[in-house]
Amino acid sequence: MTDQTIANHATAVLQCLSDKLQAEKQLCLALDYSHRALSDEELQLDEAAKLKGFVVPLKHRSLNPEMRPYWLPLAGKNAEHLLPSIEQALQEASPDLIAEGNGRRVAGWLEITGDAKQAALHISQQMIRFSPLGGKHLLRLHDPAVLWALWPLLNHEQQKYLLGPVASWSLIAPNGQLIALQIKPDAGNNKGTPDIWGRQLWQDIALIAPFNQALLAYLAQNADLQIEQLDHLHELGFAAIKRARLLGFSDDADLALFTQHAFTIHPFFDRHPLLQKCLAARQADSYYGGLVAELSDSDWQSIAANTF
């Protein structure tokens, strides 16, 4: 994003969130722990969260207590921290910075109903989950890239149970625009209990990391996408990455490359005879990247033009 684009987005985000505060909504800024060195402005925001806010009481054997997220209520004088948090959230959402491994600290702005500390306790409990694939898992809800990618994978009841007393979780989407996570309409076909996630969902959650790798590469070359386009990429990308998994590919780099090709070549590029020929040559230990390495630029152009 250019400086002007960031400034434009910051103005829009500030207006939206300020409207919530003026309507006397209970709004909390959520900050995740960061492994990178922070700027003076970022350190000031972190210090404010620790002094004026409270820790999310996350307990997990693999998590250092010092690395737990903080929430900062933005009522009263704390509202002065809203604009800095927006500016920092937009800066750190840059695909170039994320590609350097900087990560994202500003997890979003949460509209809370009831007691904010009880809401933080609820969210902390949602972040520690048992998987039928084995063991306890730490679900990184305070990483906007993870939460944004996870949200559409959940059904109505799962979304509702996950947020609990959090009425709305606003975050900066991968395109740099503010979105408020909305609970899906109840389709009436939910199965099981919302607090228990099935094997299929956990398998899809495991695809979030390679999906985000592919999306990051695409965004680096395609700036200024609208939310609707981003939603389409989510749907298209997860459809493609699931096909790659069904084909037997499991390496994250392979899954990401397959998804990139769905983004940049054709959503169903793997139907083309040239791709079918490559895939037919696959051995048990073959990597997708190796199978398609011999395809020329003209081959890819043909695949893009002649896939239906």
Short mmCIF file of C-alpha atoms in Angstrom, two decimals:
data_model
loop_
_atom_site.label_atom_id
_atom_site.label_comp_id
_atom_site.label_asym_id
_atom_site.label_seq_id
_atom_site.Cartn_x
_atom_site.Cartn_y
_atom_site.Cartn_z
CA MET A 1 0.00 0.00 0.00
CA THR A 2 1.17 3.51 -0.76
CA ASP A 3 1.34 6.15 1.97
CA GLN A 4 -1.72 7.82 0.47
CA THR A 5 -3.66 4.55 0.43
CA ILE A 6 -2.75 3.95 4.09
CA ALA A 7 -3.85 7.49 4.96
CA ASN A 8 -7.18 7.00 3.15
CA HIS A 9 -7.79 3.68 4.88
CA ALA A 10 -6.84 5.16 8.26
CA THR A 11 -9.41 7.92 7.84
CA ALA A 12 -12.16 5.43 6.98
CA VAL A 13 -11.25 3.06 9.82
CA LEU A 14 -11.04 5.89 12.36
CA GLN A 15 -14.49 7.15 11.37
CA CYS A 16 -16.07 3.71 11.66
CA LEU A 17 -14.55 2.89 15.05
CA SER A 18 -15.08 6.41 16.41
CA ASP A 19 -18.77 6.06 15.57
CA LYS A 20 -18.88 3.00 17.83
CA LEU A 21 -17.29 4.91 20.69
CA GLN A 22 -19.65 7.85 20.22
CA ALA A 23 -22.55 5.41 20.34
CA GLU A 24 -21.15 4.31 23.73
CA LYS A 25 -20.22 0.85 22.53
CA GLN A 26 -17.68 -0.93 24.73
CA LEU A 27 -14.64 -1.18 22.46
CA CYS A 28 -11.35 -2.91 23.25
CA LEU A 29 -8.11 -2.85 21.30
CA ALA A 30 -6.51 -6.32 21.11
CA LEU A 31 -2.72 -6.53 20.86
CA ASP A 32 -0.76 -9.71 20.29
CA TYR A 33 2.81 -10.36 21.39
CA SER A 34 5.48 -9.58 18.79
CA HIS A 35 8.88 -11.24 18.37
CA ARG A 36 10.30 -8.36 16.34
CA ALA A 37 11.87 -5.18 17.63
CA LEU A 38 9.16 -2.53 18.06
CA SER A 39 9.31 1.13 17.16
CA ASP A 40 8.99 3.80 19.87
CA GLU A 41 5.34 4.37 18.91
CA GLU A 42 4.60 0.65 19.08
CA LEU A 43 6.31 0.35 22.45
CA GLN A 44 4.19 3.22 23.77
CA LEU A 45 1.01 1.46 22.66
CA ASP A 46 2.13 -1.83 24.19
CA GLU A 47 2.98 -0.09 27.45
CA ALA A 48 -0.44 1.58 27.52
CA ALA A 49 -2.12 -1.81 27.03
CA LYS A 50 -0.18 -3.32 29.92
CA LEU A 51 -0.74 -0.38 32.27
CA LYS A 52 -4.36 0.47 31.43
CA GLY A 53 -5.64 -2.80 30.02
CA PHE A 54 -5.50 -6.46 31.02
CA VAL A 55 -3.96 -9.69 29.85
CA VAL A 56 -5.93 -12.39 28.03
CA PRO A 57 -5.60 -15.28 30.56
CA LEU A 58 -4.27 -17.79 28.10
CA LYS A 59 -2.81 -20.97 29.58
CA HIS A 60 -0.94 -23.36 27.31
CA ARG A 61 2.15 -25.40 28.13
CA SER A 62 3.98 -24.20 25.00
CA LEU A 63 3.21 -20.52 25.61
CA ASN A 64 5.45 -18.26 27.66
CA PRO A 65 3.14 -16.18 29.92
CA GLU A 66 4.99 -13.06 28.74
CA MET A 67 3.68 -13.74 25.22
CA ARG A 68 -0.02 -13.53 26.07
CA PRO A 69 -2.18 -10.94 24.26
CA TYR A 70 -3.49 -7.78 25.95
CA TRP A 71 -6.78 -5.95 25.59
CA LEU A 72 -7.03 -2.20 26.12
CA PRO A 73 -10.49 -0.67 26.74
CA LEU A 74 -10.79 2.47 24.61
CA ALA A 75 -13.28 4.37 26.76
CA GLY A 76 -12.54 7.84 28.12
CA LYS A 77 -8.95 9.02 27.87
CA ASN A 78 -7.89 5.67 26.43
CA ALA A 79 -9.59 6.70 23.18
CA GLU A 80 -6.38 8.59 22.39
CA HIS A 81 -4.82 5.22 21.56
CA LEU A 82 -7.33 4.46 18.80
CA LEU A 83 -5.64 6.38 15.97
CA PRO A 84 -2.10 5.09 16.72
CA SER A 85 -3.45 1.55 16.79
CA ILE A 86 -5.10 2.04 13.39
CA GLU A 87 -1.96 3.51 11.84
CA GLN A 88 0.19 0.71 13.20
CA ALA A 89 -2.29 -1.97 12.08
CA LEU A 90 -2.25 -0.62 8.52
CA GLN A 91 1.52 -0.31 8.39
CA GLU A 92 2.14 -3.86 9.57
CA ALA A 93 -0.44 -5.28 7.12
CA SER A 94 1.93 -4.50 4.23
CA PRO A 95 2.56 -7.72 2.22
CA ASP A 96 6.25 -6.80 1.95
CA LEU A 97 6.64 -6.53 5.73
CA ILE A 98 4.70 -9.73 6.35
CA ALA A 99 6.88 -11.54 3.78
CA GLU A 100 9.90 -10.47 5.85
CA GLY A 101 8.41 -12.36 8.80
CA ASN A 102 7.43 -9.31 10.84
CA GLY A 103 3.98 -10.59 11.72
CA ARG A 104 1.02 -8.51 12.88
CA ARG A 105 0.51 -7.25 16.43
CA VAL A 106 -2.74 -5.33 16.20
CA ALA A 107 -5.33 -8.09 16.40
CA GLY A 108 -8.31 -5.76 15.99
CA TRP A 109 -10.99 -3.84 17.87
CA LEU A 110 -13.60 -5.82 19.76
CA GLU A 111 -17.08 -4.64 20.63
CA ILE A 112 -17.95 -6.27 23.94
CA THR A 113 -21.31 -6.96 25.58
CA GLY A 114 -21.02 -7.38 29.35
CA ASP A 115 -17.81 -7.60 31.33
CA ALA A 116 -14.69 -7.21 29.14
CA LYS A 117 -12.49 -9.42 31.34
CA GLN A 118 -15.06 -12.22 31.14
CA ALA A 119 -15.06 -11.80 27.36
CA ALA A 120 -11.26 -12.13 27.36
CA LEU A 121 -11.56 -15.28 29.46
CA HIS A 122 -14.06 -16.73 26.97
CA ILE A 123 -11.78 -15.98 24.01
CA SER A 124 -8.78 -17.48 25.82
CA GLN A 125 -10.78 -20.69 26.31
CA GLN A 126 -11.63 -20.77 22.61
CA MET A 127 -7.95 -20.50 21.70
CA ILE A 128 -7.04 -23.79 23.43
CA ARG A 129 -8.74 -26.62 21.58
CA PHE A 130 -8.52 -30.38 21.34
CA SER A 131 -8.23 -31.72 17.82
CA PRO A 132 -9.40 -35.18 16.70
CA LEU A 133 -6.15 -35.21 14.71
CA GLY A 134 -4.35 -35.38 18.05
CA GLY A 135 -3.48 -33.20 21.03
CA LYS A 136 -4.19 -29.70 22.23
CA HIS A 137 -3.78 -26.84 19.79
CA LEU A 138 -3.28 -23.12 20.28
CA LEU A 139 -5.60 -21.36 17.85
CA ARG A 140 -4.01 -18.00 17.07
CA LEU A 141 -7.14 -15.85 17.03
CA HIS A 142 -5.07 -12.73 17.73
CA ASP A 143 -3.34 -13.07 14.35
CA PRO A 144 -5.65 -11.21 11.92
CA ALA A 145 -4.45 -13.34 8.99
CA VAL A 146 -5.45 -16.52 10.82
CA LEU A 147 -8.79 -15.24 12.12
CA TRP A 148 -9.78 -13.75 8.75
CA ALA A 149 -9.01 -17.03 6.96
CA LEU A 150 -10.68 -19.17 9.65
CA TRP A 151 -13.93 -17.26 9.91
CA PRO A 152 -15.60 -18.39 6.64
CA LEU A 153 -14.70 -22.01 7.42
CA LEU A 154 -17.02 -22.00 10.46
CA ASN A 155 -20.77 -22.43 10.38
CA HIS A 156 -23.31 -20.19 12.13
CA GLU A 157 -23.27 -21.98 15.48
CA GLN A 158 -19.48 -22.30 15.54
CA GLN A 159 -19.03 -18.60 14.81
CA LYS A 160 -21.58 -17.63 17.46
CA TYR A 161 -20.02 -19.87 20.09
CA LEU A 162 -16.48 -18.74 19.23
CA LEU A 163 -17.20 -15.04 19.78
CA GLY A 164 -19.53 -15.46 22.75
CA PRO A 165 -19.83 -12.04 24.45
CA VAL A 166 -17.81 -10.38 21.68
CA ALA A 167 -20.54 -8.74 19.62
CA SER A 168 -18.19 -7.80 16.78
CA TRP A 169 -14.51 -8.32 15.99
CA SER A 170 -13.21 -5.69 13.56
CA LEU A 171 -9.80 -6.21 11.97
CA ILE A 172 -7.68 -5.10 9.05
CA ALA A 173 -8.22 -7.57 6.21
CA PRO A 174 -5.30 -8.64 4.01
CA ASN A 175 -6.16 -5.87 1.51
CA GLY A 176 -5.77 -3.17 4.18
CA GLN A 177 -9.47 -2.45 4.65
CA LEU A 178 -11.47 -2.74 7.86
CA ILE A 179 -13.93 -5.59 8.13
CA ALA A 180 -16.23 -6.56 10.98
CA LEU A 181 -16.64 -10.32 11.26
CA GLN A 182 -20.30 -11.13 10.76
CA ILE A 183 -21.99 -14.29 11.99
CA LYS A 184 -23.45 -16.28 9.10
CA PRO A 185 -27.24 -16.66 8.90
CA ASP A 186 -28.45 -19.90 10.43
CA ALA A 187 -28.87 -22.34 7.56
CA GLY A 188 -30.50 -24.89 9.87
CA ASN A 189 -28.16 -27.70 8.83
CA ASN A 190 -25.51 -27.46 11.56
CA LYS A 191 -24.29 -30.79 12.85
CA GLY A 192 -22.85 -31.56 16.26
CA THR A 193 -22.19 -29.10 19.04
CA PRO A 194 -20.55 -25.73 18.30
CA ASP A 195 -17.75 -26.23 20.82
CA ILE A 196 -16.57 -29.46 19.18
CA TRP A 197 -14.91 -29.15 15.80
CA GLY A 198 -14.70 -32.17 13.53
CA ARG A 199 -11.78 -33.75 11.72
CA GLN A 200 -12.64 -32.11 8.39
CA LEU A 201 -12.58 -28.61 9.89
CA TRP A 202 -9.22 -29.24 11.56
CA GLN A 203 -7.82 -30.48 8.25
CA ASP A 204 -8.98 -27.23 6.67
CA ILE A 205 -7.46 -25.18 9.50
CA ALA A 206 -4.12 -26.85 8.72
CA LEU A 207 -4.40 -25.32 5.22
CA ILE A 208 -4.58 -21.73 6.49
CA ALA A 209 -0.80 -21.24 6.56
CA PRO A 210 -0.12 -22.29 2.94
CA PHE A 211 -3.26 -20.47 1.78
CA ASN A 212 -1.97 -17.27 3.38
CA GLN A 213 1.41 -17.78 1.71
CA ALA A 214 -0.28 -17.92 -1.68
CA LEU A 215 -2.51 -14.95 -0.92
CA LEU A 216 0.45 -12.88 0.26
CA ALA A 217 2.31 -13.53 -3.00
CA TYR A 218 -0.79 -12.56 -4.98
CA LEU A 219 -1.38 -9.36 -3.01
CA ALA A 220 2.23 -8.29 -3.54
CA GLN A 221 1.42 -8.09 -7.27
CA ASN A 222 -2.24 -7.05 -7.06
CA ALA A 223 -2.81 -4.07 -4.78
CA ASP A 224 -6.06 -2.25 -3.99
CA LEU A 225 -8.38 -5.26 -4.03
CA GLN A 226 -11.90 -4.77 -2.72
CA ILE A 227 -13.37 -6.88 0.08
CA GLU A 228 -15.62 -8.73 -2.39
CA GLN A 229 -12.57 -9.71 -4.47
CA LEU A 230 -10.78 -10.86 -1.32
CA ASP A 231 -13.76 -13.00 -0.32
CA HIS A 232 -13.73 -14.54 -3.80
CA LEU A 233 -10.02 -15.35 -3.47
CA HIS A 234 -10.73 -17.06 -0.14
CA GLU A 235 -13.39 -19.26 -1.71
CA LEU A 236 -11.34 -19.95 -4.83
CA GLY A 237 -8.12 -20.55 -2.90
CA PHE A 238 -9.55 -23.01 -0.40
CA ALA A 239 -11.27 -24.93 -3.19
CA ALA A 240 -7.93 -25.23 -4.99
CA ILE A 241 -5.84 -26.11 -1.96
CA LYS A 242 -8.30 -28.83 -0.99
CA ARG A 243 -7.94 -30.30 -4.49
CA ALA A 244 -4.18 -30.25 -4.05
CA ARG A 245 -4.57 -32.11 -0.78
CA LEU A 246 -6.83 -34.70 -2.42
CA LEU A 247 -4.16 -35.20 -5.08
CA GLY A 248 -1.81 -36.23 -2.29
CA PHE A 249 0.30 -33.09 -1.86
CA SER A 250 1.02 -32.16 1.75
CA ASP A 251 4.10 -29.94 1.67
CA ASP A 252 3.15 -26.34 2.53
CA ALA A 253 5.27 -24.91 -0.30
CA ASP A 254 3.53 -27.24 -2.77
CA LEU A 255 0.07 -26.34 -1.48
CA ALA A 256 0.88 -22.63 -1.66
CA LEU A 257 2.24 -22.90 -5.22
CA PHE A 258 -0.81 -24.88 -6.37
CA THR A 259 -3.06 -22.18 -4.89
CA GLN A 260 -1.01 -19.40 -6.51
CA HIS A 261 -1.56 -21.06 -9.88
CA ALA A 262 -5.30 -21.10 -9.22
CA PHE A 263 -5.09 -17.36 -8.50
CA THR A 264 -2.88 -16.38 -11.43
CA ILE A 265 -3.41 -18.98 -14.18
CA HIS A 266 -7.00 -20.22 -13.92
CA PRO A 267 -9.22 -21.35 -11.02
CA PHE A 268 -9.33 -24.86 -12.53
CA PHE A 269 -5.93 -24.89 -14.21
CA ASP A 270 -5.38 -28.47 -13.04
CA ARG A 271 -8.06 -29.70 -15.45
CA HIS A 272 -5.89 -28.83 -18.46
CA PRO A 273 -4.32 -31.85 -20.28
CA LEU A 274 -0.79 -30.51 -19.73
CA LEU A 275 -1.38 -30.42 -15.98
CA GLN A 276 -3.12 -33.76 -16.06
CA LYS A 277 -0.04 -35.21 -17.76
CA CYS A 278 2.24 -33.77 -15.07
CA LEU A 279 0.04 -35.09 -12.30
CA ALA A 280 -0.17 -38.53 -13.90
CA ALA A 281 3.62 -38.78 -13.60
CA ARG A 282 3.49 -38.26 -9.85
CA GLN A 283 5.28 -40.73 -7.62
CA ALA A 284 4.65 -41.15 -3.90
CA ASP A 285 7.55 -38.84 -3.06
CA SER A 286 6.96 -36.31 -5.85
CA TYR A 287 6.54 -32.63 -5.10
CA TYR A 288 4.11 -30.49 -7.07
CA GLY A 289 6.79 -27.85 -7.68
CA GLY A 290 9.04 -30.47 -9.24
CA LEU A 291 6.29 -31.92 -11.43
CA VAL A 292 5.50 -28.57 -13.07
CA ALA A 293 9.05 -27.19 -13.15
CA GLU A 294 9.53 -28.15 -16.80
CA LEU A 295 6.45 -26.28 -18.03
CA SER A 296 7.43 -23.28 -20.14
CA ASP A 297 5.89 -19.82 -20.18
CA SER A 298 4.07 -20.74 -23.38
CA ASP A 299 2.73 -23.88 -21.67
CA TRP A 300 1.31 -21.78 -18.84
CA GLN A 301 -0.17 -19.32 -21.34
CA SER A 302 -1.87 -22.21 -23.11
CA ILE A 303 -3.21 -23.53 -19.81
CA ALA A 304 -4.59 -20.11 -18.93
CA ALA A 305 -6.24 -19.67 -22.33
CA ASN A 306 -7.61 -23.16 -22.79
CA THR A 307 -8.90 -24.28 -19.40
CA PHE A 308 -12.67 -24.48 -19.07
#
